[in-house]
Every structure is written in structure tokens, then in C-alpha cells.
Coordinates of C-alpha atoms in Angstrom, one line a residue:
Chain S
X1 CA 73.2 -43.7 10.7
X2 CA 70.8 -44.4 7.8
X3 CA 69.4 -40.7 7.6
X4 CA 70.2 -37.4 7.8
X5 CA 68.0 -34.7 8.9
X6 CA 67.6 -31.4 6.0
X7 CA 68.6 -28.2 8.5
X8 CA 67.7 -24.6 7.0
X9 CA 70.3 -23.4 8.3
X10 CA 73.6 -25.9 8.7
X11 CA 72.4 -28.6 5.5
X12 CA 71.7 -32.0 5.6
X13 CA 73.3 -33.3 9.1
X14 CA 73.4 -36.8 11.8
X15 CA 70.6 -36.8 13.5
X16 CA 72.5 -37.7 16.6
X17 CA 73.1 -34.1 16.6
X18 CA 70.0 -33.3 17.3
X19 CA 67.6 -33.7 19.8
X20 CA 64.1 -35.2 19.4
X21 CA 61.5 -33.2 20.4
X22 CA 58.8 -35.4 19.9
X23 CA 55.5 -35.9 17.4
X24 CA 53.5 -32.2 16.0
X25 CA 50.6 -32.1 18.2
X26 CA 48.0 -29.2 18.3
X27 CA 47.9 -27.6 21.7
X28 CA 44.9 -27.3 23.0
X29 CA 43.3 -24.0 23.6
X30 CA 43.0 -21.6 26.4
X31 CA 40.0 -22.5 28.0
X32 CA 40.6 -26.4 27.8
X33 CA 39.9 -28.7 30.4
X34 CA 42.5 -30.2 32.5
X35 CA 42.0 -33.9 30.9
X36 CA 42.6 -32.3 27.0
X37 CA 45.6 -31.2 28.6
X38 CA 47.0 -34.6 30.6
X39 CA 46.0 -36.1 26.7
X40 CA 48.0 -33.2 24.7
X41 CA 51.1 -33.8 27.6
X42 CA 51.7 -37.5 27.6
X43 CA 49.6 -39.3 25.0
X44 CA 51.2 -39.6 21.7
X45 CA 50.0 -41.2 18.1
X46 CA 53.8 -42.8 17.5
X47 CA 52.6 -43.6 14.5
X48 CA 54.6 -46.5 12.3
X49 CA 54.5 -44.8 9.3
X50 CA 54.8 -41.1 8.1
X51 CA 54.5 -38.3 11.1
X52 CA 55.3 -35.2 11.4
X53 CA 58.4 -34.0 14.7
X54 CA 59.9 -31.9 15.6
X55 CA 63.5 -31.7 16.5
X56 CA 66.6 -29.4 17.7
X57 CA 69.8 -28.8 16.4
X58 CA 71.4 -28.2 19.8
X59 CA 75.1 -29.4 18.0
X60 CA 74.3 -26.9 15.8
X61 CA 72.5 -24.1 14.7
X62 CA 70.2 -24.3 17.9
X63 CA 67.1 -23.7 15.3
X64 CA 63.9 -26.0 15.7
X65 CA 63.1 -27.8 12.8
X66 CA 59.7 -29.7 11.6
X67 CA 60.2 -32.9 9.7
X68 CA 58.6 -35.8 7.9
X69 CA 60.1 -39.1 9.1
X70 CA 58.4 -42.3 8.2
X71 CA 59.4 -43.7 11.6
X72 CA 59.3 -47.4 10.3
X73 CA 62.2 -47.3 7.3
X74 CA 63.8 -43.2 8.3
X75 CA 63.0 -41.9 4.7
X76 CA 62.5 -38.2 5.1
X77 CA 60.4 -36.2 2.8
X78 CA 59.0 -32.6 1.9
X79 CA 55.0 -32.8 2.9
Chain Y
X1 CA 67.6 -90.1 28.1
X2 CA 66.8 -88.2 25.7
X3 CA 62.9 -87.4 24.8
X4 CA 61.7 -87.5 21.5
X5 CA 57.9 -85.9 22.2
X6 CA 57.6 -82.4 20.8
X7 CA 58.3 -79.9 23.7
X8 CA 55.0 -77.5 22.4
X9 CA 52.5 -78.5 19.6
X10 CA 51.4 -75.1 18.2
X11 CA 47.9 -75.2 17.3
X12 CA 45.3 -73.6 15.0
X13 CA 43.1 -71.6 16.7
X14 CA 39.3 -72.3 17.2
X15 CA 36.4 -69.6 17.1
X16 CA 35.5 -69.0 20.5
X17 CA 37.7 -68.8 23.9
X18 CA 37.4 -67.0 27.5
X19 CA 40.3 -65.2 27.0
X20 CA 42.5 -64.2 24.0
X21 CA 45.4 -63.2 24.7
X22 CA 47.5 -61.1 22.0
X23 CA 51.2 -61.0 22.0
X24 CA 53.2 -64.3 22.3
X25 CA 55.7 -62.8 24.5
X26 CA 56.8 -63.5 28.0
X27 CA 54.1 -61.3 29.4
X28 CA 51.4 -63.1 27.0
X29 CA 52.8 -66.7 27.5
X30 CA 53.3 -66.2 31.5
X31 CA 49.8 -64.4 31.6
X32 CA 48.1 -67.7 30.0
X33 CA 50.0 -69.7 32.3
X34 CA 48.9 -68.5 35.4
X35 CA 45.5 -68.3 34.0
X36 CA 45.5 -71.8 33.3
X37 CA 47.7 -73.3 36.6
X38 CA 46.1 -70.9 39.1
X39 CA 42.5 -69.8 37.7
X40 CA 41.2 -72.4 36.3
X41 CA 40.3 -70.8 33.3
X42 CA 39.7 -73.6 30.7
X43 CA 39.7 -71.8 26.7
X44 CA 43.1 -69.5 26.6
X45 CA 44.7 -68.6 23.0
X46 CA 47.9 -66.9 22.8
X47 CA 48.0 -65.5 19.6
X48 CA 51.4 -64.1 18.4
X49 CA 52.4 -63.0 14.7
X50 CA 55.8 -63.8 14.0
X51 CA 57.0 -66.3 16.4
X52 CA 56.7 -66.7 20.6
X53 CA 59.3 -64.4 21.8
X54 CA 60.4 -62.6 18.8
X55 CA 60.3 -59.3 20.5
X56 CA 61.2 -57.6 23.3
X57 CA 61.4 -61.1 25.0
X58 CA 64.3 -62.2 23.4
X59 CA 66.3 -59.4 22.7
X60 CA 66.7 -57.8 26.4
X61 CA 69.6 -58.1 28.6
X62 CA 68.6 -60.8 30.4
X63 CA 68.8 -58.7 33.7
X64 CA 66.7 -59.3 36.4
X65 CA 66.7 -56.8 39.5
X66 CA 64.3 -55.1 42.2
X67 CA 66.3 -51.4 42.4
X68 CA 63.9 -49.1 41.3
X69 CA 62.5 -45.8 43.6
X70 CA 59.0 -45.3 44.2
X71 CA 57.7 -46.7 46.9
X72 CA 54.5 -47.9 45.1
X73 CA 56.1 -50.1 42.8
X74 CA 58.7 -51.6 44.8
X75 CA 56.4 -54.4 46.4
X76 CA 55.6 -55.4 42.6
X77 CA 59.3 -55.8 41.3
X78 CA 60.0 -57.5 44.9
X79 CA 57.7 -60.0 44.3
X80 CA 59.1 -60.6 40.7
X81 CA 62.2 -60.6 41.6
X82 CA 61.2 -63.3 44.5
X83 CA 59.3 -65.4 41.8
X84 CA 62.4 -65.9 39.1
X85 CA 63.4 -68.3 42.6
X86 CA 61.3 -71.0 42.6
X87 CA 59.5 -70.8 38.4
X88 CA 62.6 -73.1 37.2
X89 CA 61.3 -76.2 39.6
X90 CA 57.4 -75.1 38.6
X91 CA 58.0 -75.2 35.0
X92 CA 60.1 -78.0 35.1
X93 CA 62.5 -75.9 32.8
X94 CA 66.1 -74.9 33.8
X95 CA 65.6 -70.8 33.6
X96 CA 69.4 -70.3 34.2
X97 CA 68.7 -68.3 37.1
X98 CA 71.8 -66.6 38.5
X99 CA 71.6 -64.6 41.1
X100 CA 75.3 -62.9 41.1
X101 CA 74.4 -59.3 41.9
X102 CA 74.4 -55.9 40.5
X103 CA 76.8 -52.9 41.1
X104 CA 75.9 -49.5 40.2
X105 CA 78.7 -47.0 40.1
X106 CA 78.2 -43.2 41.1
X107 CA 80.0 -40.6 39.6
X108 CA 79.3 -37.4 41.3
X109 CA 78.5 -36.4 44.7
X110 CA 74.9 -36.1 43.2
X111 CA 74.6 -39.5 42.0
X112 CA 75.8 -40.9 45.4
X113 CA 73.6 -39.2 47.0
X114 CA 70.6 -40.2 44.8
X115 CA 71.9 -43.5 45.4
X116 CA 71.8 -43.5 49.2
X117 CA 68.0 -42.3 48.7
X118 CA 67.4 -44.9 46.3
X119 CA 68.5 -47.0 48.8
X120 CA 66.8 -46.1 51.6
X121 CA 63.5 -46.9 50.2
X122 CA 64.7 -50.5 49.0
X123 CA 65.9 -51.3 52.4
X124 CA 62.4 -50.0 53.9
X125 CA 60.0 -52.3 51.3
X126 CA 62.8 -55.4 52.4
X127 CA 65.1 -55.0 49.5
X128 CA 68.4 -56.1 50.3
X129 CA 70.8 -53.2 49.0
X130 CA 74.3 -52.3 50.0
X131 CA 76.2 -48.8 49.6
X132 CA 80.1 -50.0 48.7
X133 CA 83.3 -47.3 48.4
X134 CA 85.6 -47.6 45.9
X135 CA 88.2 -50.1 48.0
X136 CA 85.2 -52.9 48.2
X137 CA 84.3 -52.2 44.5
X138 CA 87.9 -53.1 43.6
X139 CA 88.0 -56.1 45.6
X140 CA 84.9 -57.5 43.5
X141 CA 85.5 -56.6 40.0
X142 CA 89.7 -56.4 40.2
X143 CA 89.8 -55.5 36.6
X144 CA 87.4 -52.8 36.9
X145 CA 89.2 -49.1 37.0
X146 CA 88.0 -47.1 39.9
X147 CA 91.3 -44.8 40.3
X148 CA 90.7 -41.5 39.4
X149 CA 92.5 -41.7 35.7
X150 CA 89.1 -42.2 34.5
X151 CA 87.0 -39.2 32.8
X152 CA 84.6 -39.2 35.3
X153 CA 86.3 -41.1 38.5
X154 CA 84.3 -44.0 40.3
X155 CA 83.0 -42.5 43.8
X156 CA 81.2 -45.4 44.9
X157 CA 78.4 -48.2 44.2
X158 CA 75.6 -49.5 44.9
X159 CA 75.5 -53.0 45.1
X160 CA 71.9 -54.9 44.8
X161 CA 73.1 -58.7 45.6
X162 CA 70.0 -60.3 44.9
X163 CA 70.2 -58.8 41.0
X164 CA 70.5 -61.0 38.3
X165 CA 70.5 -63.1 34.9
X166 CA 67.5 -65.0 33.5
X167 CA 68.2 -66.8 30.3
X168 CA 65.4 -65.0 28.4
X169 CA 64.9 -67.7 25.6
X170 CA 64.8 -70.3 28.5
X171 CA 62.0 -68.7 29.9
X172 CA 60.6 -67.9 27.2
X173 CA 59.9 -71.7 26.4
X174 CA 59.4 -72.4 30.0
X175 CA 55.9 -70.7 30.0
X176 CA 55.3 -71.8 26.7
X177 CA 55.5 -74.9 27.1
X178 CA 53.9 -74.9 30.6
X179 CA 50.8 -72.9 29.2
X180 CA 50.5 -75.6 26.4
X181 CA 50.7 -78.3 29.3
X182 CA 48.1 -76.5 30.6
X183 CA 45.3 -76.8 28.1
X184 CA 46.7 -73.0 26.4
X185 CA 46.5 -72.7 22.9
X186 CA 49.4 -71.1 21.6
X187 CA 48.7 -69.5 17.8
X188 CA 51.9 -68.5 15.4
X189 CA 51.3 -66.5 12.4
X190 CA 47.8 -64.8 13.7
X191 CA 48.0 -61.4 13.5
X192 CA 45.4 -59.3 14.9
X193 CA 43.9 -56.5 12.8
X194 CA 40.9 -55.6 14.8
X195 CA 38.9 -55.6 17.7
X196 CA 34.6 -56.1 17.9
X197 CA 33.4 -54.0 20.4
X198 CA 29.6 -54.3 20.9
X199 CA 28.8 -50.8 23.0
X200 CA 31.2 -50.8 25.6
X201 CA 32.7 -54.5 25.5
X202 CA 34.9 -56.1 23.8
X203 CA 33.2 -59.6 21.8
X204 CA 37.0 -60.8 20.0
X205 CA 39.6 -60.1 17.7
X206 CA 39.7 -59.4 13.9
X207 CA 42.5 -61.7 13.0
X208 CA 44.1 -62.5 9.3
X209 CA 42.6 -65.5 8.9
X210 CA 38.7 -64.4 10.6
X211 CA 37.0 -63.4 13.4
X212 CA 37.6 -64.7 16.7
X213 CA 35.3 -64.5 19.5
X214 CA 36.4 -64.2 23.0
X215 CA 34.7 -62.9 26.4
X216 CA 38.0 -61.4 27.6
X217 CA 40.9 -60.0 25.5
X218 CA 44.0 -59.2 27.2
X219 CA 47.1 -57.0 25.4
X220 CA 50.2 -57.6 25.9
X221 CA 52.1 -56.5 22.7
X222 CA 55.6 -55.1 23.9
X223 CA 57.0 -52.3 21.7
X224 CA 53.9 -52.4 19.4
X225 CA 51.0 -51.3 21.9
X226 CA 50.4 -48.5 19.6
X227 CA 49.3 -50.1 16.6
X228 CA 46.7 -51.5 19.2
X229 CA 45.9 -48.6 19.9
X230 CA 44.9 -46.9 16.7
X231 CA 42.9 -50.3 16.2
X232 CA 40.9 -49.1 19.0
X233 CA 40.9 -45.3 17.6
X234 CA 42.5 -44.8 21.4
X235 CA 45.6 -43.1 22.5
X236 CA 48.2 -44.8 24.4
X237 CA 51.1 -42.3 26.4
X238 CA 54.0 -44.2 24.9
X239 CA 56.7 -43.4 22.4
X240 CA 58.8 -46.2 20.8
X241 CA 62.2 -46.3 20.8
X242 CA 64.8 -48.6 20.0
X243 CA 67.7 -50.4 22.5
X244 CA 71.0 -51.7 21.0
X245 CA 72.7 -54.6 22.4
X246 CA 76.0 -56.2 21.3
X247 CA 78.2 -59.3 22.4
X248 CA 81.8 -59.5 22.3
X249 CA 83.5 -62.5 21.7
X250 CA 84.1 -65.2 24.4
X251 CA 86.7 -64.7 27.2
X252 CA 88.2 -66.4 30.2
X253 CA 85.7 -65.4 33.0
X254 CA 86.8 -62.1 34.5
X255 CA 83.9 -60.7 35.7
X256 CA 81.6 -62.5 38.6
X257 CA 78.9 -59.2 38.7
X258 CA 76.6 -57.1 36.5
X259 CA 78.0 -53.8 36.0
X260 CA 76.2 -50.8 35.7
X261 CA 76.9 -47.1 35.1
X262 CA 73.7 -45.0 34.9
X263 CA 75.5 -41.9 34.3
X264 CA 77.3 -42.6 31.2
X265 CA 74.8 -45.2 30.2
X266 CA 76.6 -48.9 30.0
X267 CA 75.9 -52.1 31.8
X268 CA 78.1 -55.2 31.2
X269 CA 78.3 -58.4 32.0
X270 CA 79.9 -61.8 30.8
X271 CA 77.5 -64.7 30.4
X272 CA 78.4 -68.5 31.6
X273 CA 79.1 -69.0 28.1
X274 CA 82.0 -66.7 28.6
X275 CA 80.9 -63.6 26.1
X276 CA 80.4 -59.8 27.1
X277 CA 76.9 -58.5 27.0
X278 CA 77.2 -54.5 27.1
X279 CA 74.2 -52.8 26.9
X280 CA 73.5 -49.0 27.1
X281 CA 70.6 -46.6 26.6
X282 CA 67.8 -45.5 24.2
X283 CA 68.3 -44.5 20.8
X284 CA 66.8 -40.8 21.4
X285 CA 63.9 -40.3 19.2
X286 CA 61.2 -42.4 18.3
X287 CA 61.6 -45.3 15.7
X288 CA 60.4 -48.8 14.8
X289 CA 63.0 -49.9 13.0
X290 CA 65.3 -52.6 15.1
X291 CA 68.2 -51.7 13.7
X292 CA 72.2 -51.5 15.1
X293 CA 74.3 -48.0 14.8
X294 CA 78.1 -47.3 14.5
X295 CA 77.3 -44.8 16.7
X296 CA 75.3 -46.5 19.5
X297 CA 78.0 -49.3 18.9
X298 CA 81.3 -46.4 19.5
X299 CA 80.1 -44.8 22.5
X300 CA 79.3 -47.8 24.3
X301 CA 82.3 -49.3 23.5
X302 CA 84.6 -46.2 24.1
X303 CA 82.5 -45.9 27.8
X304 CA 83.3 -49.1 28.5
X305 CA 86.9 -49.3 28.1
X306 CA 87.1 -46.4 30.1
X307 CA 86.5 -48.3 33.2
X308 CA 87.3 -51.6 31.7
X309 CA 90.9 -50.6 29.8
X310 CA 91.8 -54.3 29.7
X311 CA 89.2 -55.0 27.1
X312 CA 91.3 -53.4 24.7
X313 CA 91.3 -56.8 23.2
X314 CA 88.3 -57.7 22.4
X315 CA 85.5 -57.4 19.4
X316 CA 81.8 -56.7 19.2
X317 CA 80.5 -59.6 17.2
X318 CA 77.2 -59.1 17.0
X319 CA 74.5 -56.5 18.0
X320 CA 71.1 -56.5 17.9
X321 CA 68.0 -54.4 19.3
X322 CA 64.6 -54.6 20.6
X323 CA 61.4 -51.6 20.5
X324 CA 60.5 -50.2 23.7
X325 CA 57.5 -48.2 24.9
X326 CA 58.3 -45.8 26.9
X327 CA 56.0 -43.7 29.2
X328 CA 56.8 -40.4 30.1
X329 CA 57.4 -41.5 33.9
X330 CA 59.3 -45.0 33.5
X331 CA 56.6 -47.0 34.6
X332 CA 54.2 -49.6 32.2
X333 CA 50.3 -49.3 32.0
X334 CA 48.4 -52.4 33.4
X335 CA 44.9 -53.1 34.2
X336 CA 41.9 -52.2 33.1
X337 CA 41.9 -50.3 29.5
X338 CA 38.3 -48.1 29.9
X339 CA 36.9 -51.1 27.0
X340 CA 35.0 -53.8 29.5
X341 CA 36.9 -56.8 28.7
X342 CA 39.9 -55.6 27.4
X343 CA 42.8 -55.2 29.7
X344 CA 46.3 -53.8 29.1
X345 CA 50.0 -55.1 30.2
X346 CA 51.7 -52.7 27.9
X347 CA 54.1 -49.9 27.8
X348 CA 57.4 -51.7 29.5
X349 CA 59.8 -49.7 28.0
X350 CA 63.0 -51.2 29.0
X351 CA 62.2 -53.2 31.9
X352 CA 59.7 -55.3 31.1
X353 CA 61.6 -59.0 31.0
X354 CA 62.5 -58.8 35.2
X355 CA 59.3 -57.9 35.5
X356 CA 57.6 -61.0 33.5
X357 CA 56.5 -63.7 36.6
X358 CA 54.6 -61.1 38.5
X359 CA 53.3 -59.5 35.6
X360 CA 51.6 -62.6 34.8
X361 CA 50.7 -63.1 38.3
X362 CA 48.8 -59.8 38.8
X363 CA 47.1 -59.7 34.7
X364 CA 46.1 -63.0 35.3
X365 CA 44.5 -62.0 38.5
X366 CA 42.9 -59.1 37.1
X367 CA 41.2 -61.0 34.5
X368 CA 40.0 -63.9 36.4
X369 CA 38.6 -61.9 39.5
X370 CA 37.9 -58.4 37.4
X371 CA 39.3 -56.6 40.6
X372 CA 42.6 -54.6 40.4
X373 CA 44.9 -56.4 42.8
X374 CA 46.8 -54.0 44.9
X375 CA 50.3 -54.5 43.9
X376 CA 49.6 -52.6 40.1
X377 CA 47.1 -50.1 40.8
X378 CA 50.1 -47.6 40.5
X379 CA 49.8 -49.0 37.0
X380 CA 46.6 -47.9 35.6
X381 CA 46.2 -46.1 32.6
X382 CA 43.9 -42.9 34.8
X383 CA 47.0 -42.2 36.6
X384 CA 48.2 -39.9 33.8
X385 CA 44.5 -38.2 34.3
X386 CA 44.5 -37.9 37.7
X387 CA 48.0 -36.6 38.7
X388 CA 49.4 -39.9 40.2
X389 CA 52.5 -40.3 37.9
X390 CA 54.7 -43.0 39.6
X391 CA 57.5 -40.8 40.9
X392 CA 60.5 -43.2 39.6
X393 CA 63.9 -42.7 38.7
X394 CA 65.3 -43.6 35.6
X395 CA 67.9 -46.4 36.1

């Protein structure tokens, strides 16, 4: 695989070892309407470019880490 | 004899049409098509950026099939299904349709059972679908292993005869050059930037070579819907995701039947040319980058030969994959976008080529009549909004 994901706790690692848990979002707040919520659940940036994810080291560590993956050419970097 | 006029004369496009259409795919080409043949709609551009069916539409499987599970989509793929029949004769294009049938094997108790439910609402929307055991499994694919050896033993199928191949590229030029017939123009190497919207309508695309004015504007981008979207400052509910496919080199023909096995994620079959197509699932996190694993390439492989130890033999010789926008409940968006004018065929994940004659069927009919014909208002993009998810399995 052309990258490897930067784990705090088991070092740099495949990323099929971990599972994707999607693009950052910000959840909405506690007294948010039920349509800011249907948005935050299933509509998604999926940017070609730079975003931030997070994902799960669930062949590892089991730790959730937040990375910066240009989705287009997998180059990972600090923010 | 053999013909010497060009089969499709692309052309440049002009400043003003009815109805652009963006995305030169088999969802773009067949919805100018049917525009053309069955609406009478006279000004059509396709306009496509790279070339016509450079994405999703000619890097699928080429399988065509009907087996999904909710109830509200099943009369849609039906019809599609129906329609791959009879488009070879009204194109005047060989598609290569062969109908040789699909099994799907079952694993578990579970999975049978699934299966049998599956089934059950097939047979009720007029679906022809069959439950085999292991014994009539053998006796169509002889070479395939259904012992219990295997890591996870064959149980039992499900066998969907009227399931299928479509040469892809075939069709591809088959509504290509039946739109251009038609009076479409077909545009190569216009991209679209942008979008006008006056108020609540949409006036045309920004394009890189200028403006283009158009009453209607219809999407049908494949894996890229959202880049449209962030031209329209909208979200769409998709995430992109790649599919690897690979070929094997040519055999003696061994296998008569597409072969599926949802549970460990590997379909196969061998073409007329005599070479293996083996397909499997989704890379599992979002990427736009079509590019081939060892990984992807392993597993598949080492599933395969599980139930298929007498490939032993043989070599992948080429893969190759295709972006797919997947909604979070297997089903695309069509219809109307909440932009009047603009209207949406996007977000086919990985089942958008079967899909392709009633998808141009139904946009087109949208479009023409502005109403939402019945057979995709499961479709629409409110459904996330409203708690109608379409309740489909993932196979």
C-alpha cells in the first residue's frame, strides 16, 4: 500500500489494519434540530484534497487516531 | 462490408441548449438518448472531461442482475434488468448481452436464511430466483468446491437465472452513438467548473472553455458527484471509495455462471473471450485515487482458490479500479436536487452499470415532464431528511 498511517502508540503501520472511521465533523449541539442531525449522520464533504479522519487501530493498539490524508495522492501530514 | 463513415463525430459545443447534461458516462449518454428518441427534446449536450466512459462505465464488472431487497426498488432494477433485452436491436449495436445467470453461495445458517428472505421478495415483485443445495450447485459449476474442506463450507445458493454480462464498452458506444444519431451533441474535453444559478434556478454551466447556457442541467458524474457538490456549496451523503478488479489470463471455458460469494467478498466469472474476471469489495476508507493493491489483489486471489483450487494455475494479468459513491444505505440519489432545473443521477456506488437503461429511462422522464416518475421516488435526495432510508442489503 502506498501509505502508512503515524500510530501514537504502535509507529508508523498498513492502513489495512485499521479501520476508517470516516471524515472530522463537528457534532451538532444539544438542542439541534432533527435535520442538522440527518446532515451531521450521512452527508459528508469527501473532499479530493487534504481532510481531516479519523481512524481505528482495531489490529492494533485499539486507540482512535486523527489524521491528515490528502485523499487524492495518500500523502499524510502534521496540520 | 465494411463501413468507412465515422461511427460518432464529436462536436464542439454551442452556447445555448435545453438540457446539458454533465458526465459522458453510461448514465449521461443513455439519459440524452432517451431524451432525444422518446422526448423529443431537440438541443442535448453531453459534456464529459476526459473521454465517454472513462469512469465508472468502463471499469465495472460488466454484471447485470435484479437481486437486490427492498421492496421499493425492486420494480426499478426489474425493469433494467428487462431493458438490457431488447437495447441491442434499438441501438443497432451488438451489447453482448448474455444472460447465463448468477449464483450466490451462503455460508452460514444466517446467510441462507437472509437469502431465502431475499428471495422471497424477488419472487413477490416477479423476479425469477431459485434457492439451490449444494448437490445442484456442483452439477453447474463441477469445478467449484462445495465439500466441506473449505474454510468456511458451501451451504447453499442462490441462483438468479436471469443475471448477467453486458459488454460495458459496447454499450457504452451503443448510446453514444445512438444519442449522436439523435441530434445529441456529445462534448470531450469540457469540464465543468461551475454552475449560474439566478435565485433558485439553474441558467448553465461554467465550463473551461466559457459559459454555457442551458434551461435544464442534469448530473450524472459517477464517483465524482462531490466535486459537484462543493460547486454548488451543497452537501451530497456519499463517500468515495475505490473497487479493484483484475483479469487472469485466458482459459479453456470452465465456468458457464457468474459466481458470487457475499460473505468473503469475491465474484468471478470467465468472459467469451476465455479470461477470469474476479472482483471483490470496497477498499475501506475513502479515496480518489484509482489505484490496484497487493493486498486487495492477495485476498481475493487466496478467497478464490479456496473454492476454486483448480486455479492454482493461473495469473492475474492485469487489474484495474473504478471510484464509487457510496451512500450510507446502498441505494443512489435521483431526482430532483432542491436547485429548479438541476436534477441528480448520482451516488451509484457499485451498482450503477446494471442499472444504466432504466436510469436513463426514468432521468429522462423526470426532466422532460418535471414529475418524479414512480419507479425512483425511493431515490430522492429528502429521503435521508425524512427517515425513508431504502431498507437494502448489501450484496
Amino acid at each position: 500500500m502506498a501509505f502508512l498511517i503515524d500510530c501514537p502508540n504502535c509507529g508508523r503501520r498498513n492502513p489495512y489494519e485499521f479501520r476508517f472511521g470516516g471524515e472530522c465533523k463537528e457534532a451538532p449541539g444539544p438542542d439541534a434540530d432533527l435535520n442538522t442531525w440527518c446532515e451531521y449522520l450521512y452527508f459528508n464533504e469527501n473532499m479530493s484534497g487534504f481532510q481531516q479522519e479519523w481512524w481505528y487501530h482495531n489490529m492494533g493498539c485499539g486507540d482512535w487516531v486523527k489524521v491528515r490524508r490528502n485523499t487524492v495522492t495518500h500523502e499524510i501530514t502534521e496540520d | 462490408m465494411a463501413t468507412t463513415k465515422k461511427v460518432l463525430q464529436y462536436k464542439e459545443p454551442e452556447k445555448h441548449y435545453d438540457v446539458v447534461i454533465v458526465g459522458g458516462g453510461l448514465h449521461g449518454l443513455a439519459t440524452a438518448y432517451y431524451l432525444a428518441k422518446y422526448h423529443g427534446v431537440k438541443r442535448i449536450a453531453v459534456l464529459e472531461r476526459r473521454y465517454i466512459g472513462s469512469g465508472g462505465s468502463g471499469r465495472n464488472t460488466e454484471m447485470v442482475r435484479s437481486n437486490k431487497r427492498a421492496h421499493e426498488t425492486l420494480p426499478f432494477y426489474k425493469d433494467s434488468l428487462a431493458m438490457w433485452d431488447d437495447l441491442s436491436a434499438e441501438l443497432d449495436w451488438n451489447l453482448m448481452v448474455q444472460k447465463k445467470g448468477i449464483i450466490a453461495l451462503a455460508h452460514s445458517d444466517g446467510e441462507l436464511a437472509s437469502m431465502r428472505m431475499q428471495s422471497d421478495s424477488q419472487r413477490r415483485a416477479g423476479i425469477k430466483i431459485d434457492m439451490l443445495d449444494n448437490q445442484q450447485i456442483k452439477k453447474m459449476v463441477p469445478s467449484l468446491d462445495v465439500s466441506d474442506q473449505t474454510a468456511l463450507p458451501v451451504l447453499g445458493a442462490q441462483f438468479h437465472p436471469e443475471g448477467g454480462t453486458v459488454h460495458h464498452d459496447a454499450a457504452v458506444w451503443g448510446f453514444a452513438k445512438s444519442a449522436a444519431r439523435c441530434g445529441v451533441d456529445i462534448c470531450v474535453g469540457i469540464e465543468v467548473v461551475g454552475f449560474n444559478v439566478e435565485g433558485s434556478k439553474v441558467t448553465g454551466v461554467q465550463t473551461n472553455i466559457g459559459d454555457i447556457n442551458a434551461n435544464k442541467v442534469h448530473v450524472a458524474v459517477g464517483g465524482y458527484s462531490s466535486e459537484i457538490a462543493r460547486m454548488l456549496g451543497v452537501k451530497f451523503p456519499v463517500v468515495t471509495m475505490p473497487m479493484q478488479v483484475m483479469t487472469t489470463n485466458i482459459m479453456a471455458p470452465f465456468l458457464n455462471y457468474y459466481v458470487a460469494s457475499p460473505r468473503l467478498h469475491w465474484y468471478t466469472q470467465q468472459t467469451l473471450k476465455g479470461d477470469l474476471i474476479l472482483g471483490g469489495q470496497l477498499d475501506p476508507f475513502s479515496s480518489w485515487n484509482s489505484y490496484t493493491t497487493w493486498e486487495e489483489c492477495s485476498e481475493r486471489v487466496a478467497t478464490i482458490l479456496e473454492y476454486f483450487p483448480d486455479l492454482a494455475h493461473g495469473r492475474v494479468v492485469r487489474s484495474w479500479s473504478g471510484l464509487c459513491d457510496c451512500t450510507g444505505d446502498s441505494a443512489p440519489v435521483m431526482g430532483p436536487s432542491g436547485i429548479d432545473g438541476l436534477s441528480l443521477d448520482i451516488a451509484w456506488g457499485y451498482y450503477g452499470f446494471k442499472a444504466t437503461p432504466a436510469c436513463g429511462k426514468y432521468s429522462a422522464e423526470y426532466i422532460a415532464t418535471n414529475k418524479v416518475p414512480e419507479n425512483i421516488k425511493a431515490f430522492s435526495l429528502d429521503r435521508f431528511f425524512n427517515r425513508q432510508r431504502v431498507r437494502e442489503v448489501i450484496l
